[in-house]
Tab-separated table of C-alpha atoms in Angstrom:
chain	number	residue	atom	x	y	z
S	1	UNK	CA	123.602	-26.963	224.098
S	2	UNK	CA	121.876	-28.476	226.805
S	3	UNK	CA	119.087	-31.105	226.325
S	4	UNK	CA	117.098	-29.188	228.429
S	5	UNK	CA	117.399	-26.008	226.070
S	6	UNK	CA	116.800	-28.385	223.000
S	7	UNK	CA	113.432	-29.485	224.485
S	8	UNK	CA	112.340	-25.311	225.088
S	9	UNK	CA	113.164	-24.637	221.364
S	10	UNK	CA	110.923	-27.793	220.306
S	11	UNK	CA	107.981	-27.095	222.269
S	12	UNK	CA	108.726	-22.986	220.983
S	13	UNK	CA	108.351	-24.163	217.537
S	14	UNK	CA	105.560	-26.139	217.966
S	15	UNK	CA	103.101	-24.004	219.937
S	16	UNK	CA	103.982	-20.968	217.046
S	17	UNK	CA	103.029	-23.402	214.202
S	18	UNK	CA	99.651	-24.087	216.294
S	19	UNK	CA	98.962	-20.194	216.745
S	20	UNK	CA	99.400	-19.816	212.676
S	21	UNK	CA	97.493	-22.785	212.170
S	22	UNK	CA	94.888	-21.132	213.945
S	23	UNK	CA	95.297	-18.386	212.831
S	24	UNK	CA	94.860	-18.957	208.989
S	25	UNK	CA	91.857	-20.876	210.016
S	26	UNK	CA	90.472	-17.863	211.526
S	27	UNK	CA	90.682	-16.209	208.411
S	28	UNK	CA	89.408	-18.698	206.161
S	29	UNK	CA	86.251	-18.604	208.433
S	30	UNK	CA	86.253	-15.137	208.205
S	31	UNK	CA	86.258	-14.958	204.597
S	32	UNK	CA	84.174	-17.866	204.029
S	33	UNK	CA	81.412	-15.681	206.076
S	34	UNK	CA	81.885	-12.485	203.979
S	35	UNK	CA	78.172	-12.553	201.175
S	36	UNK	CA	79.162	-12.260	197.905
S	37	UNK	CA	77.160	-9.919	195.829
S	38	UNK	CA	74.154	-11.697	194.082
S	39	UNK	CA	73.599	-9.928	190.598
S	40	UNK	CA	70.065	-8.595	190.295
S	41	UNK	CA	68.541	-9.463	186.772
S	42	UNK	CA	67.836	-5.988	184.960
S	43	UNK	CA	64.145	-5.586	184.395
S	44	UNK	CA	62.020	-3.809	182.372
S	45	UNK	CA	57.901	-3.807	183.135
S	46	UNK	CA	58.564	-7.068	184.355
S	47	UNK	CA	60.782	-8.236	181.981
S	48	UNK	CA	64.204	-10.271	182.691
S	49	UNK	CA	66.315	-8.168	180.148
S	50	UNK	CA	69.048	-10.774	180.682
S	51	UNK	CA	66.537	-13.056	178.302
S	52	UNK	CA	66.554	-10.905	175.178
S	53	UNK	CA	68.593	-8.987	173.217
S	54	UNK	CA	67.766	-5.659	173.974
S	55	UNK	CA	67.073	-2.522	171.232
S	56	UNK	CA	66.115	1.010	172.273
S	57	UNK	CA	66.056	3.700	168.996
S	58	UNK	CA	63.652	6.479	168.339
S	59	UNK	CA	61.137	6.698	165.435
S	60	UNK	CA	62.596	8.850	162.542
S	61	UNK	CA	60.618	10.449	159.684
S	62	UNK	CA	58.449	8.099	158.069
S	63	UNK	CA	59.324	5.461	159.698
S	64	UNK	CA	56.553	3.270	160.291
S	65	UNK	CA	55.731	0.009	162.546
S	66	UNK	CA	55.590	-2.130	159.844
S	67	UNK	CA	59.140	-1.317	158.546
S	68	UNK	CA	60.718	-1.328	162.158
S	69	UNK	CA	59.364	-4.845	163.085
S	70	UNK	CA	61.050	-6.072	159.279
S	71	UNK	CA	63.890	-4.971	160.272
S	72	UNK	CA	63.822	-7.287	163.496
S	73	UNK	CA	62.810	-9.666	161.364
S	74	UNK	CA	58.736	-10.101	161.825
S	75	UNK	CA	57.121	-11.284	158.562
S	76	UNK	CA	54.545	-9.085	156.664
S	77	UNK	CA	51.642	-11.517	157.638
S	78	UNK	CA	52.891	-11.223	161.335
S	79	UNK	CA	52.619	-7.589	161.449
S	80	UNK	CA	49.150	-7.090	159.564
S	81	UNK	CA	48.219	-9.816	162.049
S	82	UNK	CA	49.547	-7.295	165.128
S	83	UNK	CA	48.666	-4.115	163.822
S	84	UNK	CA	45.034	-5.074	163.528
S	85	UNK	CA	44.676	-6.791	166.764
S	86	UNK	CA	46.399	-3.780	168.694
S	87	UNK	CA	44.183	-1.388	167.050
S	88	UNK	CA	41.680	0.091	169.456
S	89	UNK	CA	44.811	0.157	171.671
S	90	UNK	CA	47.010	1.148	169.675
S	91	UNK	CA	46.605	2.341	166.181
S	92	UNK	CA	50.169	1.751	165.057
S	93	UNK	CA	49.892	4.375	161.623
S	94	UNK	CA	50.019	7.294	164.418
S	95	UNK	CA	53.012	6.199	165.843
S	96	UNK	CA	54.949	9.509	165.968
S	97	UNK	CA	58.335	10.292	165.147
S	98	UNK	CA	60.903	11.289	167.524
S	99	UNK	CA	59.441	8.932	170.237
S	100	UNK	CA	61.717	6.447	172.062
S	101	UNK	CA	60.908	2.714	171.532
S	102	UNK	CA	62.515	-0.547	173.039
S	103	UNK	CA	62.366	-3.876	170.860
S	104	UNK	CA	62.963	-6.947	173.028
S	105	UNK	CA	63.959	-10.266	170.989
S	106	UNK	CA	65.445	-13.425	170.790
S	107	UNK	CA	68.683	-13.915	172.598
S	108	UNK	CA	69.349	-16.498	169.572
S	109	UNK	CA	70.199	-16.483	166.036
S	110	UNK	CA	67.028	-15.516	164.569
S	111	UNK	CA	67.466	-12.323	166.680
S	112	UNK	CA	63.661	-11.912	165.976
S	113	UNK	CA	61.648	-9.489	167.661
S	114	UNK	CA	59.271	-10.896	170.277
S	115	UNK	CA	57.549	-7.177	172.197
S	116	UNK	CA	57.957	-4.086	171.082
S	117	UNK	CA	57.909	-0.814	173.536
S	118	UNK	CA	56.461	2.210	172.543
S	119	UNK	CA	57.035	5.554	174.567
S	120	UNK	CA	54.080	8.134	174.721
S	121	UNK	CA	55.679	10.092	177.125
S	122	UNK	CA	58.295	9.987	180.230
S	123	UNK	CA	55.127	8.774	181.920
S	124	UNK	CA	53.155	6.262	179.666
S	125	UNK	CA	53.996	3.870	177.611
S	126	UNK	CA	52.316	0.759	175.778
S	127	UNK	CA	53.485	-2.845	175.694
S	128	UNK	CA	52.969	-4.825	172.428
S	129	UNK	CA	53.906	-8.676	173.388
S	130	UNK	CA	53.404	-10.832	170.616
S	131	UNK	CA	55.974	-14.228	171.662
S	132	UNK	CA	52.916	-16.591	171.861
S	133	UNK	CA	49.494	-15.174	170.990
S	134	UNK	CA	49.561	-11.008	170.686
S	135	UNK	CA	48.334	-8.628	173.178
S	136	UNK	CA	48.946	-5.164	174.399
S	137	UNK	CA	48.412	-3.108	177.895
S	138	UNK	CA	49.138	0.357	178.868
S	139	UNK	CA	51.604	0.896	181.888
S	140	UNK	CA	52.739	4.429	183.520
S	141	UNK	CA	55.673	4.755	185.137
S	142	UNK	CA	55.836	5.683	189.354
S	143	UNK	CA	55.297	9.300	189.463
S	144	UNK	CA	56.404	11.423	193.049
S	145	UNK	CA	54.968	15.170	193.406
S	146	UNK	CA	56.542	17.488	194.949
S	147	UNK	CA	55.927	21.467	195.088
S	148	UNK	CA	58.488	23.938	193.804
S	149	UNK	CA	58.288	27.921	194.882
S	150	UNK	CA	58.812	30.464	191.865
S	151	UNK	CA	58.327	33.986	191.949
S	152	UNK	CA	60.270	37.021	190.849
S	153	UNK	CA	59.387	40.782	189.470
S	154	UNK	CA	58.538	41.029	185.704
S	155	UNK	CA	60.892	42.965	183.811
S	156	UNK	CA	59.285	42.641	180.082
S	157	UNK	CA	56.614	39.562	180.167
S	158	UNK	CA	55.850	36.648	182.655
S	159	UNK	CA	57.018	33.841	180.233
S	160	UNK	CA	60.502	35.611	180.714
S	161	UNK	CA	60.452	36.480	183.999
S	162	UNK	CA	59.958	32.559	184.979
S	163	UNK	CA	61.894	31.289	182.256
S	164	UNK	CA	64.642	33.133	183.733
S	165	UNK	CA	64.080	30.920	186.956
S	166	UNK	CA	63.807	28.024	184.755
S	167	UNK	CA	60.425	27.164	185.578
S	168	UNK	CA	58.543	25.463	182.852
S	169	UNK	CA	55.976	27.482	180.444
S	170	UNK	CA	53.252	25.654	181.415
S	171	UNK	CA	53.257	27.839	184.535
S	172	UNK	CA	52.803	30.567	182.704
S	173	UNK	CA	50.320	29.155	180.472
S	174	UNK	CA	48.133	27.674	183.667
S	175	UNK	CA	48.751	31.230	185.544
S	176	UNK	CA	46.906	33.112	182.749
S	177	UNK	CA	44.171	30.772	183.126
S	178	UNK	CA	43.681	30.972	186.833
S	179	UNK	CA	43.928	34.880	186.155
S	180	UNK	CA	41.726	35.418	182.747
S	181	UNK	CA	39.053	36.629	184.246
S	182	UNK	CA	40.849	39.081	186.956
S	183	UNK	CA	43.933	39.722	185.123
S	184	UNK	CA	44.547	41.760	181.598
S	185	UNK	CA	47.780	39.900	181.153
S	186	UNK	CA	48.060	41.362	177.519
S	187	UNK	CA	48.820	44.844	179.724
S	188	UNK	CA	51.020	43.231	183.022
S	189	UNK	CA	53.114	46.031	183.900
S	190	UNK	CA	56.852	46.895	184.652
S	191	UNK	CA	57.763	45.704	188.087
S	192	UNK	CA	53.931	43.861	188.498
S	193	UNK	CA	55.196	40.848	191.382
S	194	UNK	CA	53.933	37.521	191.285
S	195	UNK	CA	54.538	33.767	193.480
S	196	UNK	CA	53.554	30.449	192.614
S	197	UNK	CA	53.119	27.160	194.279
S	198	UNK	CA	53.376	24.501	191.812
S	199	UNK	CA	53.154	20.704	191.742
S	200	UNK	CA	56.325	19.689	189.860
S	201	UNK	CA	56.001	15.403	189.015
S	202	UNK	CA	59.343	13.370	188.966
S	203	UNK	CA	60.230	9.573	188.257
S	204	UNK	CA	62.204	8.166	190.364
S	205	UNK	CA	62.615	11.712	192.383
S	206	UNK	CA	65.228	12.827	190.269
S	207	UNK	CA	63.788	13.283	186.918
S	208	UNK	CA	61.442	15.813	185.676
S	209	UNK	CA	57.850	14.789	184.185
S	210	UNK	CA	55.967	17.412	183.406
S	211	UNK	CA	53.876	20.253	185.235
S	212	UNK	CA	50.475	19.489	187.497
S	213	UNK	CA	48.119	22.020	189.061
S	214	UNK	CA	49.242	25.452	190.387
S	215	UNK	CA	48.594	25.083	194.662
S	216	UNK	CA	48.268	28.769	195.192
S	217	UNK	CA	49.617	32.200	193.512
S	218	UNK	CA	50.144	35.280	194.308
S	219	UNK	CA	50.012	38.397	191.843
S	220	UNK	CA	50.367	41.910	192.127
S	221	UNK	CA	49.225	44.180	189.528
S	222	UNK	CA	49.850	47.949	189.564
S	223	UNK	CA	50.093	47.719	193.119
S	224	UNK	CA	46.940	45.908	193.148
S	225	UNK	CA	46.986	42.105	195.536
S	226	UNK	CA	45.499	39.444	193.580
S	227	UNK	CA	45.669	35.557	195.587
S	228	UNK	CA	44.302	32.299	194.181
S	229	UNK	CA	43.949	29.174	196.332
S	230	UNK	CA	43.326	25.605	194.708
S	231	UNK	CA	39.824	24.100	196.618
S	232	UNK	CA	37.255	21.558	195.754
S	233	UNK	CA	34.284	23.767	196.753
S	234	UNK	CA	31.494	21.125	196.177
S	235	UNK	CA	33.099	17.366	196.755
S	236	UNK	CA	29.844	16.187	195.312
S	237	UNK	CA	30.266	17.393	191.777
S	238	UNK	CA	34.396	17.467	192.847
S	239	UNK	CA	35.770	20.023	190.617
S	240	UNK	CA	38.358	22.055	191.697
S	241	UNK	CA	38.389	26.023	191.323
S	242	UNK	CA	40.768	28.739	192.537
S	243	UNK	CA	38.972	30.896	194.982
S	244	UNK	CA	40.890	34.217	196.311
S	245	UNK	CA	41.387	35.021	200.233
S	246	UNK	CA	38.174	36.558	201.004
S	247	UNK	CA	36.618	33.437	199.350
S	248	UNK	CA	35.650	34.832	196.213
S	249	UNK	CA	35.600	32.969	193.372
S	250	UNK	CA	38.279	33.857	190.623
S	251	UNK	CA	36.101	33.315	187.534
S	252	UNK	CA	33.647	35.532	185.983
S	253	UNK	CA	31.147	34.848	183.507
S	254	UNK	CA	33.157	36.020	180.962
S	255	UNK	CA	36.641	35.611	179.692
S	256	UNK	CA	39.046	39.153	179.664
S	257	UNK	CA	39.709	38.793	175.899
S	258	UNK	CA	39.444	36.123	173.299
S	259	UNK	CA	43.312	35.105	173.096
S	260	UNK	CA	45.170	33.769	175.556
S	261	UNK	CA	49.036	35.562	174.839
S	262	UNK	CA	48.263	38.614	172.459
S	263	UNK	CA	48.266	42.902	173.137
S	264	UNK	CA	45.705	45.060	171.798
S	265	UNK	CA	46.422	46.711	168.859
S	266	UNK	CA	43.199	49.557	169.132
S	267	UNK	CA	40.738	50.085	171.994
S	268	UNK	CA	36.723	50.803	171.577
S	269	UNK	CA	36.805	54.085	170.597
S	270	UNK	CA	33.923	56.250	169.381
S	271	UNK	CA	36.089	58.786	167.543
S	272	UNK	CA	39.184	56.666	166.234
S	273	UNK	CA	40.035	57.816	162.798
S	274	UNK	CA	40.985	54.813	160.887
S	275	UNK	CA	43.701	54.386	158.220
S	276	UNK	CA	41.855	51.891	155.940
S	277	UNK	CA	38.991	53.964	155.609
S	278	UNK	CA	41.151	57.844	155.767
S	279	UNK	CA	38.535	59.359	158.177
S	280	UNK	CA	36.842	59.679	161.712
S	281	UNK	CA	34.641	56.500	161.947
S	282	UNK	CA	33.097	54.820	165.299
S	283	UNK	CA	35.633	51.662	166.521
S	284	UNK	CA	32.987	49.729	168.528
S	285	UNK	CA	35.347	46.629	169.112
S	286	UNK	CA	38.781	45.938	170.718
S	287	UNK	CA	41.547	44.339	168.240
S	288	UNK	CA	43.303	41.628	169.533
S	289	UNK	CA	46.689	41.563	167.275
S	290	UNK	CA	48.051	37.709	167.123
S	291	UNK	CA	49.581	35.838	164.560
S	292	UNK	CA	47.730	34.051	161.978
S	293	UNK	CA	46.239	31.121	163.125
S	294	UNK	CA	46.128	31.738	167.055
S	295	UNK	CA	43.034	29.880	168.205
S	296	UNK	CA	40.334	31.966	169.267
S	297	UNK	CA	38.107	31.716	172.568
S	298	UNK	CA	34.494	31.889	172.983
S	299	UNK	CA	34.301	34.514	176.262
S	300	UNK	CA	31.685	32.873	177.975
S	301	UNK	CA	29.055	30.631	177.661
S	302	UNK	CA	26.847	30.236	174.494
S	303	UNK	CA	25.070	29.759	171.295
S	304	UNK	CA	26.469	30.444	168.208
S	305	UNK	CA	23.743	32.976	166.353
S	306	UNK	CA	25.675	33.884	163.328
S	307	UNK	CA	28.680	32.330	161.776
S	308	UNK	CA	29.486	33.325	157.723
S	309	UNK	CA	31.214	36.047	155.637
S	310	UNK	CA	30.387	39.461	155.396
S	311	UNK	CA	32.017	42.315	153.482
S	312	UNK	CA	34.109	44.320	155.970
S	313	UNK	CA	34.241	41.571	158.751
S	314	UNK	CA	35.428	38.805	157.139
S	315	UNK	CA	35.062	35.503	158.541
S	316	UNK	CA	32.805	36.018	161.840
S	317	UNK	CA	31.227	34.288	164.617
S	318	UNK	CA	28.745	35.385	166.552
S	319	UNK	CA	27.642	34.451	170.418
S	320	UNK	CA	24.086	35.035	172.759
S	321	UNK	CA	24.984	34.099	175.785
S	322	UNK	CA	22.292	35.033	177.687
S	323	UNK	CA	19.161	37.763	177.421
S	324	UNK	CA	22.314	40.633	178.214
S	325	UNK	CA	25.228	39.841	176.813
S	326	UNK	CA	26.088	38.894	173.269
S	327	UNK	CA	29.703	38.643	171.295
S	328	UNK	CA	31.133	39.017	168.553
S	329	UNK	CA	34.395	37.817	166.223
S	330	UNK	CA	36.039	39.265	163.403
S	331	UNK	CA	38.110	38.629	160.410
S	332	UNK	CA	38.798	35.063	161.438
S	333	UNK	CA	41.035	33.211	158.971
S	334	UNK	CA	38.160	30.024	159.505
S	335	UNK	CA	35.381	29.450	161.258
S	336	UNK	CA	35.280	25.917	163.404
S	337	UNK	CA	31.438	26.346	164.922
S	338	UNK	CA	28.017	26.713	162.960
S	339	UNK	CA	24.522	28.355	163.630
S	340	UNK	CA	22.659	26.717	166.361
S	341	UNK	CA	26.094	24.899	168.554
S	342	UNK	CA	26.490	25.509	171.991
S	343	UNK	CA	29.662	26.186	172.820
S	344	UNK	CA	31.218	27.255	176.716
S	345	UNK	CA	33.962	29.437	177.538
S	346	UNK	CA	37.160	28.980	176.467
S	347	UNK	CA	36.286	26.914	173.653
S	348	UNK	CA	38.375	27.494	170.000
S	349	UNK	CA	35.815	29.265	167.897
S	350	UNK	CA	37.646	29.851	165.272
S	351	UNK	CA	41.435	30.901	163.961
S	352	UNK	CA	42.903	34.515	164.005
S	353	UNK	CA	43.564	35.610	160.326
S	354	UNK	CA	43.179	39.183	157.728
S	355	UNK	CA	39.477	38.756	155.988
S	356	UNK	CA	37.007	41.741	155.359
S	357	UNK	CA	38.839	45.483	155.692
S	358	UNK	CA	41.666	45.110	158.075
S	359	UNK	CA	45.742	46.180	157.186
S	360	UNK	CA	47.112	43.079	159.595
S	361	UNK	CA	46.345	39.857	161.440
S	362	UNK	CA	44.075	40.196	164.518
S	363	UNK	CA	40.607	39.758	165.961
S	364	UNK	CA	37.940	42.059	166.366
S	365	UNK	CA	36.238	41.075	169.516
S	366	UNK	CA	32.921	43.154	169.784
S	367	UNK	CA	30.541	43.022	173.088
S	368	UNK	CA	26.420	43.656	173.509
S	369	UNK	CA	24.861	44.787	176.831
S	370	UNK	CA	20.957	44.690	176.277
S	371	UNK	CA	21.593	45.312	172.711
S	372	UNK	CA	24.098	48.061	172.573
S	373	UNK	CA	27.639	48.194	172.052
S	374	UNK	CA	29.794	48.958	174.770
S	375	UNK	CA	33.591	48.602	175.869
S	376	UNK	CA	34.302	45.149	177.440
S	377	UNK	CA	37.078	46.410	179.393
S	378	UNK	CA	34.822	48.980	180.635
S	379	UNK	CA	32.376	46.391	182.236
S	380	UNK	CA	31.420	45.165	185.240
S	381	UNK	CA	30.959	41.759	184.728
S	382	UNK	CA	29.473	38.834	186.922
S	383	UNK	CA	30.608	36.589	188.509
S	384	UNK	CA	30.660	33.078	188.889
S	385	UNK	CA	28.297	31.523	192.122
S	386	UNK	CA	29.836	32.372	195.522
S	387	UNK	CA	30.960	29.744	197.718
S	388	UNK	CA	28.813	28.626	199.880
S	389	UNK	CA	28.351	29.877	203.760
S	390	UNK	CA	28.716	26.180	205.426
S	391	UNK	CA	32.280	25.912	203.876
S	392	UNK	CA	33.394	29.251	204.144
S	393	UNK	CA	35.160	28.462	207.273
S	394	UNK	CA	36.614	25.383	206.557
S	395	UNK	CA	37.900	26.899	203.103
S	396	UNK	CA	40.070	30.173	205.138
S	397	UNK	CA	41.446	27.338	207.416
S	398	UNK	CA	42.446	25.267	204.570
S	399	UNK	CA	44.170	28.504	203.090
S	400	UNK	CA	45.880	30.048	206.365
S	401	UNK	CA	49.091	28.071	206.072
S	402	UNK	CA	49.476	28.212	202.393
S	403	UNK	CA	48.705	31.743	202.163
S	404	UNK	CA	51.595	31.767	204.909
S	405	UNK	CA	54.249	30.138	202.645
S	406	UNK	CA	53.346	32.605	199.782
S	407	UNK	CA	53.859	35.356	202.055
S	408	UNK	CA	57.229	34.014	203.178
S	409	UNK	CA	58.590	33.413	199.521
S	410	UNK	CA	61.643	35.950	198.868
S	411	UNK	CA	61.445	37.433	195.239
């Protein structure tokens, strides 16, 4: 090999070595520039969970607040002090079995509880902190609200139809309240239809946390349409109410029935043959069958004028609503109101029973108009106050897009 070739070979080796070193340097610099992930401390209501031993559990039947803290090494005098201090905000005697709680305990050898967190429901919590001084605070998890749609054709009941679509039974209950003055929910027909826009609450946008208000609804009962739109007609009072597509208030002065869910077992009938008596005897009431203990509601505002036990009527309550209307509720298991009390529409006045002359649990609902007993189901009952004319245009503009959305929901 000539000297020239040897010199060229050495030059190539030096060049390749230099390039390799540069590549290694660039690779190292590139690696150094990659940000390493920063560990984020887990937190709960502002507490750094890395600083505690975290115990999650449920309150067992018969388990008391003191038992829980004693199990986590808090002495009895301290437990008594805590319970006394927080009682105005959280009465520890009323903690319910099955509710979740969290203990934040010391991470040392004592593992002594320092914070007690009680979960009332998915949203509401009470935090009892007794690390140094004792204090309690109530917190709520942040929730988001989304508008959901549901629609269906009734084959058996509204509750069943909604359940088949995996909609909370709360929606059925709220719909029965909204339409309590306009639709007899005890006499829904097969093939009646419904549509509803309602609020669904979520925690972290994913965890369902209950139902909000019904935004709007549509019911087609025996071929007749019934719209309901949630609206604040009086901004001074700020009370929400439900109105139809023509600005009429859905409320009436009287509810259709004194029970939320039931069925009519016997209607007002002056020629009814009563099995108990074995002869024809006028029945001047409407019987609503329901299990013993079902709450009985006052169908309108008024003053209790009778609350007593008497013969075949059993336990009963009688309410004067005004100079025109009076109602009576018979066969109660127990009465809740006394003579002279003022009750509001929907207030519980007693519970379904079998007192007096009756062959089964029900409430006999009697209705007087101008001192004469009449059939309440055939009365044209007075409506609530109409919407003020000056806000009707605003209301109609407000409901237009909502009505379009309702109309376009497929069954």
